[in-house]
PDB file of C-alpha atoms in Angstrom:
ATOM      1  CA  SER A  15      10.471  16.808  -3.687  1.00 83.00           C
ATOM      2  CA  GLN A  16      10.667  13.123  -3.047  1.00 84.00           C
ATOM      3  CA  THR A  17      10.438  10.551  -5.812  1.00 91.00           C
ATOM      4  CA  ILE A  18      10.603   6.791  -5.901  1.00 95.00           C
ATOM      5  CA  HIS A  19      11.909   4.814  -8.822  1.00 94.00           C
ATOM      6  CA  GLN A  20      11.135   1.165  -9.390  1.00 95.00           C
ATOM      7  CA  TRP A  21      12.163  -0.895 -12.357  1.00 91.00           C
ATOM      8  CA  PRO A  22      11.538  -2.691 -14.599  1.00 92.00           C
ATOM      9  CA  ALA A  23       7.831  -2.070 -15.190  1.00 94.00           C
ATOM     10  CA  THR A  24       7.245  -5.539 -16.606  1.00 96.00           C
ATOM     11  CA  LEU A  25       9.271  -8.714 -16.478  1.00 97.00           C
ATOM     12  CA  VAL A  26       8.796 -12.228 -17.845  1.00 98.00           C
ATOM     13  CA  GLN A  27      11.078 -14.817 -16.309  1.00 97.00           C
ATOM     14  CA  PRO A  28      11.300 -18.620 -16.628  1.00 98.00           C
ATOM     15  CA  VAL A  29      10.770 -20.853 -13.624  1.00 98.00           C
ATOM     16  CA  GLY A  30      14.031 -21.432 -11.779  1.00 97.00           C
ATOM     17  CA  SER A  31      15.664 -18.213 -12.942  1.00 98.00           C
ATOM     18  CA  PRO A  32      16.958 -15.561 -10.516  1.00 97.00           C
ATOM     19  CA  LEU A  33      15.241 -12.263  -9.808  1.00 96.00           C
ATOM     20  CA  SER A  34      16.455  -8.829  -8.833  1.00 96.00           C
ATOM     21  CA  LEU A  35      14.115  -5.861  -8.511  1.00 97.00           C
ATOM     22  CA  GLU A  36      15.484  -2.514  -7.475  1.00 96.00           C
ATOM     23  CA  CYS A  37      13.867   0.484  -5.859  1.00 96.00           C
ATOM     24  CA  THR A  38      15.472   3.832  -5.091  1.00 97.00           C
ATOM     25  CA  VAL A  39      14.138   6.910  -3.351  1.00 97.00           C
ATOM     26  CA  GLU A  40      15.290  10.476  -3.958  1.00 95.00           C
ATOM     27  CA  GLY A  41      14.828  13.626  -1.940  1.00 93.00           C
ATOM     28  CA  THR A  42      14.658  12.165   1.556  1.00 92.00           C
ATOM     29  CA  SER A  43      16.930  10.452   4.030  1.00 90.00           C
ATOM     30  CA  ASN A  44      16.460   7.432   6.268  1.00 92.00           C
ATOM     31  CA  PRO A  45      13.055   6.442   4.877  1.00 94.00           C
ATOM     32  CA  ASN A  46      11.245   3.295   5.910  1.00 95.00           C
ATOM     33  CA  LEU A  47      11.121   1.039   2.853  1.00 96.00           C
ATOM     34  CA  TYR A  48       8.663  -1.696   1.951  1.00 96.00           C
ATOM     35  CA  TRP A  49       8.188  -4.457  -0.606  1.00 96.00           C
ATOM     36  CA  TYR A  50       4.664  -5.718  -1.315  1.00 96.00           C
ATOM     37  CA  ARG A  51       3.255  -8.290  -3.677  1.00 96.00           C
ATOM     38  CA  GLN A  52      -0.243  -8.176  -5.093  1.00 95.00           C
ATOM     39  CA  ALA A  53      -1.717 -11.200  -6.818  1.00 90.00           C
ATOM     40  CA  ALA A  54      -4.347 -10.566  -9.476  1.00 86.00           C
ATOM     41  CA  GLY A  55      -7.555  -9.304  -7.876  1.00 83.00           C
ATOM     42  CA  ARG A  56      -6.118  -9.541  -4.377  1.00 87.00           C
ATOM     43  CA  GLY A  57      -4.878  -7.231  -1.636  1.00 89.00           C
ATOM     44  CA  LEU A  58      -1.362  -6.085  -0.806  1.00 94.00           C
ATOM     45  CA  GLN A  59       0.834  -8.655   0.898  1.00 93.00           C
ATOM     46  CA  LEU A  60       3.717  -7.145   2.864  1.00 94.00           C
ATOM     47  CA  LEU A  61       6.897  -9.074   2.055  1.00 95.00           C
ATOM     48  CA  PHE A  62       9.687  -7.067   3.689  1.00 95.00           C
ATOM     49  CA  TYR A  63      10.192  -3.772   5.421  1.00 94.00           C
ATOM     50  CA  SER A  64      13.295  -1.904   6.480  1.00 95.00           C
ATOM     51  CA  VAL A  65      13.842   0.911   8.978  1.00 93.00           C
ATOM     52  CA  GLY A  66      17.518   1.399   8.113  1.00 93.00           C
ATOM     53  CA  ILE A  67      20.554   0.148   6.215  1.00 93.00           C
ATOM     54  CA  GLY A  68      20.996  -3.571   6.708  1.00 90.00           C
ATOM     55  CA  GLN A  69      17.820  -3.823   8.825  1.00 93.00           C
ATOM     56  CA  ILE A  70      15.311  -6.078   7.096  1.00 94.00           C
ATOM     57  CA  SER A  71      12.172  -7.596   8.569  1.00 92.00           C
ATOM     58  CA  SER A  72      10.510 -10.464   6.751  1.00 90.00           C
ATOM     59  CA  GLU A  73       6.772 -10.907   6.965  1.00 87.00           C
ATOM     60  CA  VAL A  74       6.181 -14.016   4.910  1.00 81.00           C
ATOM     61  CA  PRO A  75       8.595 -16.984   4.677  1.00 64.00           C
ATOM     62  CA  GLN A  76       9.190 -17.787   1.022  1.00 79.00           C
ATOM     63  CA  ASN A  77      11.971 -17.977  -1.528  1.00 89.00           C
ATOM     64  CA  LEU A  78      12.412 -14.220  -1.672  1.00 94.00           C
ATOM     65  CA  SER A  79      14.950 -12.062   0.117  1.00 95.00           C
ATOM     66  CA  ALA A  80      15.551  -8.352   0.453  1.00 96.00           C
ATOM     67  CA  SER A  81      18.567  -6.168   1.017  1.00 96.00           C
ATOM     68  CA  ARG A  82      19.183  -2.499   1.724  1.00 97.00           C
ATOM     69  CA  PRO A  83      22.774  -1.784   0.753  1.00 95.00           C
ATOM     70  CA  GLN A  84      22.309   1.992   0.852  1.00 95.00           C
ATOM     71  CA  ASP A  85      19.994   4.325   2.740  1.00 95.00           C
ATOM     72  CA  ARG A  86      17.666   4.880  -0.200  1.00 95.00           C
ATOM     73  CA  GLN A  87      18.047   1.610  -2.093  1.00 96.00           C
ATOM     74  CA  PHE A  88      15.956  -1.483  -1.541  1.00 97.00           C
ATOM     75  CA  ILE A  89      16.432  -4.689  -3.527  1.00 97.00           C
ATOM     76  CA  LEU A  90      14.163  -7.722  -3.782  1.00 96.00           C
ATOM     77  CA  SER A  91      15.798 -10.956  -4.894  1.00 96.00           C
ATOM     78  CA  SER A  92      15.187 -14.607  -5.529  1.00 96.00           C
ATOM     79  CA  LYS A  93      17.642 -17.333  -6.436  1.00 96.00           C
ATOM     80  CA  LYS A  94      15.030 -19.515  -8.160  1.00 96.00           C
ATOM     81  CA  LEU A  95      11.625 -18.242  -9.183  1.00 96.00           C
ATOM     82  CA  LEU A  96       8.482 -20.315  -8.775  1.00 94.00           C
ATOM     83  CA  LEU A  97       5.270 -19.999 -10.773  1.00 95.00           C
ATOM     84  CA  SER A  98       3.605 -18.761  -7.598  1.00 92.00           C
ATOM     85  CA  ASP A  99       5.979 -15.758  -7.526  1.00 94.00           C
ATOM     86  CA  SER A 100       4.045 -14.134 -10.355  1.00 95.00           C
ATOM     87  CA  GLY A 101       2.355 -10.916  -9.344  1.00 96.00           C
ATOM     88  CA  PHE A 102       2.563  -7.160  -9.092  1.00 97.00           C
ATOM     89  CA  TYR A 103       5.520  -6.121  -6.942  1.00 97.00           C
ATOM     90  CA  LEU A 104       5.385  -2.739  -5.299  1.00 98.00           C
ATOM     91  CA  CYS A 105       8.029  -0.764  -3.474  1.00 98.00           C
ATOM     92  CA  ALA A 106       7.035   2.011  -1.081  1.00 97.00           C
ATOM     93  CA  TRP A 107       8.710   4.485   1.241  1.00 96.00           C
ATOM     94  CA  SER A 108       7.430   6.368   4.252  1.00 94.00           C
ATOM     95  CA  SER A 109       8.763   9.304   6.202  1.00 86.00           C
ATOM     96  CA  MET A 110       8.406  10.614   9.736  1.00 87.00           C
ATOM     97  CA  ASP A 111       4.688  11.343   9.398  1.00 90.00           C
ATOM     98  CA  LYS A 112       4.077   7.716   8.371  1.00 93.00           C
ATOM     99  CA  ARG A 113       2.584   8.646   4.998  1.00 94.00           C
ATOM    100  CA  ALA A 114       3.736   6.133   2.412  1.00 95.00           C
ATOM    101  CA  PHE A 115       4.216   6.511  -1.330  1.00 96.00           C
ATOM    102  CA  PHE A 116       4.511   3.816  -3.939  1.00 97.00           C
ATOM    103  CA  GLY A 117       6.627   3.243  -6.999  1.00 97.00           C
ATOM    104  CA  GLN A 118       5.018   2.364 -10.308  1.00 96.00           C
ATOM    105  CA  GLY A 119       5.324  -1.349  -9.625  1.00 97.00           C
ATOM    106  CA  THR A 120       6.791  -4.307 -11.505  1.00 97.00           C
ATOM    107  CA  ARG A 121       4.474  -6.820 -13.102  1.00 97.00           C
ATOM    108  CA  LEU A 122       6.285 -10.157 -12.924  1.00 97.00           C
ATOM    109  CA  THR A 123       5.153 -13.179 -14.904  1.00 97.00           C
ATOM    110  CA  VAL A 124       6.934 -16.436 -14.224  1.00 97.00           C
ATOM    111  CA  VAL A 125       6.517 -18.883 -17.107  1.00 97.00           C
TER     112      VAL A 125
ATOM    113  CA  GLN B  23      -7.459 -11.572  13.689  1.00 66.00           C
ATOM    114  CA  LYS B  24      -6.298  -9.531  10.731  1.00 73.00           C
ATOM    115  CA  GLU B  25      -4.613  -6.253  11.565  1.00 89.00           C
ATOM    116  CA  VAL B  26      -6.815  -4.223   9.224  1.00 94.00           C
ATOM    117  CA  GLU B  27     -10.234  -5.288   7.978  1.00 94.00           C
ATOM    118  CA  GLN B  28     -12.455  -3.569   5.446  1.00 92.00           C
ATOM    119  CA  ASN B  29     -16.136  -4.065   4.759  1.00 79.00           C
ATOM    120  CA  SER B  30     -16.668  -6.455   1.919  1.00 71.00           C
ATOM    121  CA  GLY B  31     -17.428  -5.128  -1.513  1.00 81.00           C
ATOM    122  CA  PRO B  32     -17.944  -4.512  -4.221  1.00 93.00           C
ATOM    123  CA  LEU B  33     -19.809  -1.263  -3.685  1.00 95.00           C
ATOM    124  CA  SER B  34     -21.896   0.207  -6.476  1.00 96.00           C
ATOM    125  CA  VAL B  35     -23.243   3.743  -6.175  1.00 97.00           C
ATOM    126  CA  PRO B  36     -24.991   6.056  -8.646  1.00 97.00           C
ATOM    127  CA  GLU B  37     -23.213   9.135  -9.869  1.00 98.00           C
ATOM    128  CA  GLY B  38     -23.659  12.009  -7.459  1.00 97.00           C
ATOM    129  CA  ALA B  39     -24.318   9.789  -4.438  1.00 98.00           C
ATOM    130  CA  ILE B  40     -22.186   9.290  -1.319  1.00 97.00           C
ATOM    131  CA  ALA B  41     -19.940   6.242  -1.143  1.00 97.00           C
ATOM    132  CA  SER B  42     -19.196   5.064   2.391  1.00 96.00           C
ATOM    133  CA  LEU B  43     -16.234   2.814   3.122  1.00 97.00           C
ATOM    134  CA  ASN B  44     -15.422   1.302   6.502  1.00 96.00           C
ATOM    135  CA  CYS B  45     -12.336  -0.136   8.127  1.00 96.00           C
ATOM    136  CA  THR B  46     -11.473  -1.567  11.541  1.00 96.00           C
ATOM    137  CA  TYR B  47      -8.054  -2.221  13.026  1.00 96.00           C
ATOM    138  CA  SER B  48      -6.894  -4.551  15.771  1.00 94.00           C
ATOM    139  CA  ASP B  49      -4.120  -2.642  17.601  1.00 92.00           C
ATOM    140  CA  ARG B  50      -5.635  -0.162  20.029  1.00 92.00           C
ATOM    141  CA  GLY B  51      -2.320   1.716  20.133  1.00 92.00           C
ATOM    142  CA  SER B  52      -2.285   2.519  16.408  1.00 93.00           C
ATOM    143  CA  GLN B  53      -1.829   6.213  15.648  1.00 93.00           C
ATOM    144  CA  SER B  54      -1.567   6.692  11.881  1.00 95.00           C
ATOM    145  CA  PHE B  55      -4.301   5.868   9.396  1.00 97.00           C
ATOM    146  CA  PHE B  56      -4.527   6.237   5.653  1.00 97.00           C
ATOM    147  CA  TRP B  57      -6.769   5.703   2.668  1.00 98.00           C
ATOM    148  CA  TYR B  58      -5.345   4.805  -0.723  1.00 98.00           C
ATOM    149  CA  ARG B  59      -7.003   4.613  -4.105  1.00 98.00           C
ATOM    150  CA  GLN B  60      -5.832   2.028  -6.609  1.00 97.00           C
ATOM    151  CA  TYR B  61      -6.942   2.009 -10.215  1.00 97.00           C
ATOM    152  CA  SER B  62      -6.793  -1.303 -12.027  1.00 94.00           C
ATOM    153  CA  GLY B  63      -3.223  -2.132 -13.040  1.00 92.00           C
ATOM    154  CA  LYS B  64      -1.753   0.866 -11.212  1.00 95.00           C
ATOM    155  CA  SER B  65       0.018   1.354  -7.911  1.00 96.00           C
ATOM    156  CA  PRO B  66      -1.874   2.708  -4.873  1.00 97.00           C
ATOM    157  CA  GLU B  67      -2.149   6.465  -4.482  1.00 97.00           C
ATOM    158  CA  LEU B  68      -2.462   8.164  -1.100  1.00 97.00           C
ATOM    159  CA  ILE B  69      -5.666  10.195  -0.866  1.00 97.00           C
ATOM    160  CA  MET B  70      -6.213  10.796   2.867  1.00 97.00           C
ATOM    161  CA  SER B  71      -4.283  10.607   6.115  1.00 97.00           C
ATOM    162  CA  ILE B  72      -5.764  10.986   9.601  1.00 97.00           C
ATOM    163  CA  TYR B  73      -4.078  10.866  12.972  1.00 96.00           C
ATOM    164  CA  SER B  74      -6.609  12.147  15.537  1.00 95.00           C
ATOM    165  CA  ASN B  75     -10.223  11.418  16.393  1.00 96.00           C
ATOM    166  CA  GLY B  76     -12.855  13.184  14.356  1.00 96.00           C
ATOM    167  CA  ASP B  77     -13.350  14.144  10.753  1.00 97.00           C
ATOM    168  CA  LYS B  78     -10.879  15.379   8.169  1.00 97.00           C
ATOM    169  CA  GLU B  79     -12.132  16.775   4.899  1.00 97.00           C
ATOM    170  CA  ASP B  80     -10.252  17.194   1.631  1.00 96.00           C
ATOM    171  CA  GLY B  81     -12.379  18.170  -1.322  1.00 97.00           C
ATOM    172  CA  ARG B  82     -15.014  15.494  -1.856  1.00 98.00           C
ATOM    173  CA  PHE B  83     -13.304  13.099   0.563  1.00 98.00           C
ATOM    174  CA  THR B  84     -13.914  12.919   4.306  1.00 98.00           C
ATOM    175  CA  ALA B  85     -12.003  10.575   6.582  1.00 98.00           C
ATOM    176  CA  GLN B  86     -13.407   9.759  10.016  1.00 98.00           C
ATOM    177  CA  LEU B  87     -11.465   8.234  12.891  1.00 97.00           C
ATOM    178  CA  ASN B  88     -12.827   6.784  16.122  1.00 97.00           C
ATOM    179  CA  LYS B  89      -9.981   5.341  18.180  1.00 95.00           C
ATOM    180  CA  ALA B  90     -12.265   4.122  20.958  1.00 95.00           C
ATOM    181  CA  SER B  91     -14.107   1.922  18.462  1.00 95.00           C
ATOM    182  CA  GLN B  92     -10.945   1.234  16.408  1.00 96.00           C
ATOM    183  CA  TYR B  93     -12.780   2.378  13.332  1.00 95.00           C
ATOM    184  CA  VAL B  94     -11.801   4.438  10.283  1.00 97.00           C
ATOM    185  CA  SER B  95     -14.108   5.420   7.474  1.00 97.00           C
ATOM    186  CA  LEU B  96     -13.976   7.242   4.163  1.00 98.00           C
ATOM    187  CA  LEU B  97     -16.852   9.134   2.598  1.00 98.00           C
ATOM    188  CA  ILE B  98     -16.796  10.119  -1.045  1.00 98.00           C
ATOM    189  CA  ARG B  99     -19.360  12.822  -1.734  1.00 98.00           C
ATOM    190  CA  ASP B 100     -20.793  13.567  -5.177  1.00 98.00           C
ATOM    191  CA  SER B 101     -19.300  10.351  -6.524  1.00 98.00           C
ATOM    192  CA  GLN B 102     -17.994  10.528 -10.077  1.00 97.00           C
ATOM    193  CA  PRO B 103     -17.249   7.726 -12.568  1.00 96.00           C
ATOM    194  CA  SER B 104     -13.557   8.607 -12.123  1.00 97.00           C
ATOM    195  CA  ASP B 105     -13.882   7.512  -8.478  1.00 98.00           C
ATOM    196  CA  SER B 106     -14.367   3.914  -9.633  1.00 97.00           C
ATOM    197  CA  ALA B 107     -11.378   2.129  -8.116  1.00 97.00           C
ATOM    198  CA  THR B 108     -10.318  -0.070  -5.224  1.00 96.00           C
ATOM    199  CA  TYR B 109      -9.935   1.788  -1.931  1.00 97.00           C
ATOM    200  CA  LEU B 110      -7.422   0.495   0.577  1.00 97.00           C
ATOM    201  CA  CYS B 111      -7.372   1.279   4.274  1.00 97.00           C
ATOM    202  CA  ALA B 112      -3.934   1.265   5.907  1.00 96.00           C
ATOM    203  CA  VAL B 113      -2.407   1.562   9.352  1.00 96.00           C
ATOM    204  CA  ASN B 114       1.228   2.521   9.762  1.00 93.00           C
ATOM    205  CA  ASP B 115       2.749   1.800  13.145  1.00 86.00           C
ATOM    206  CA  TYR B 116       6.177   0.218  12.844  1.00 78.00           C
ATOM    207  CA  LYS B 117       5.050  -1.335   9.537  1.00 87.00           C
ATOM    208  CA  LEU B 118       2.487  -0.413   6.930  1.00 92.00           C
ATOM    209  CA  SER B 119      -0.452  -2.821   6.960  1.00 93.00           C
ATOM    210  CA  PHE B 120      -3.341  -2.798   4.494  1.00 95.00           C
ATOM    211  CA  GLY B 121      -6.865  -4.073   4.423  1.00 94.00           C
ATOM    212  CA  ALA B 122      -8.016  -6.217   1.522  1.00 93.00           C
ATOM    213  CA  GLY B 123      -9.609  -3.242  -0.221  1.00 94.00           C
ATOM    214  CA  THR B 124     -13.129  -2.350  -1.318  1.00 95.00           C
ATOM    215  CA  THR B 125     -13.893  -1.991  -5.006  1.00 95.00           C
ATOM    216  CA  VAL B 126     -16.168   0.935  -5.770  1.00 97.00           C
ATOM    217  CA  THR B 127     -18.070   1.316  -9.017  1.00 97.00           C
ATOM    218  CA  VAL B 128     -19.826   4.608  -9.747  1.00 97.00           C
ATOM    219  CA  ARG B 129     -22.728   4.156 -12.177  1.00 95.00           C
ATOM    220  CA  ALA B 130     -23.308   6.986 -14.633  1.00 89.00           C
TER     221      ALA B 130
END
């Protein structure tokens, strides 16, 4: 069966510090991968999606970037965090039938 | 125009009643539609998928799709307090797009 791992579950980082969130998927190959951010009480904002290794599409211009160094690994990064980067970050994968499944999420607080 | 729009909430229903959630989408060529449930502080959980016109039932949940009207709905029958959550409508073409969500509260 397929599983998705996302870590850490919670993170507190100072303004201006770097960020690296990692997501890995097991039990499938060539999944579509997604990063979302959800501000408190708000909907899901699509940040990046990837249909293959090295193929990243950005939805919202901001100080975040994403990389897919391996088929089932998706990384969200920032060189310098802003207060506005606080939120609930979610990684998801989808397969051929377009159903998508989420990781447990990372709650990021920038202080 | 937003890609996926959901009827505004919050929605409060008594226990045992039917909760009705609606969603419209902008791309007439969309083929894959989903409903997710998200409890407070948790990640979204897939509860229904629908790909063709008509109704699809799974337990107390029924999804309805009308491609001509670009409309997807979710019915929750015999609503329970455990159904209290935010329900997200999603369309997955080349990317997975979500509506803003509708918060449902089931009153005991």
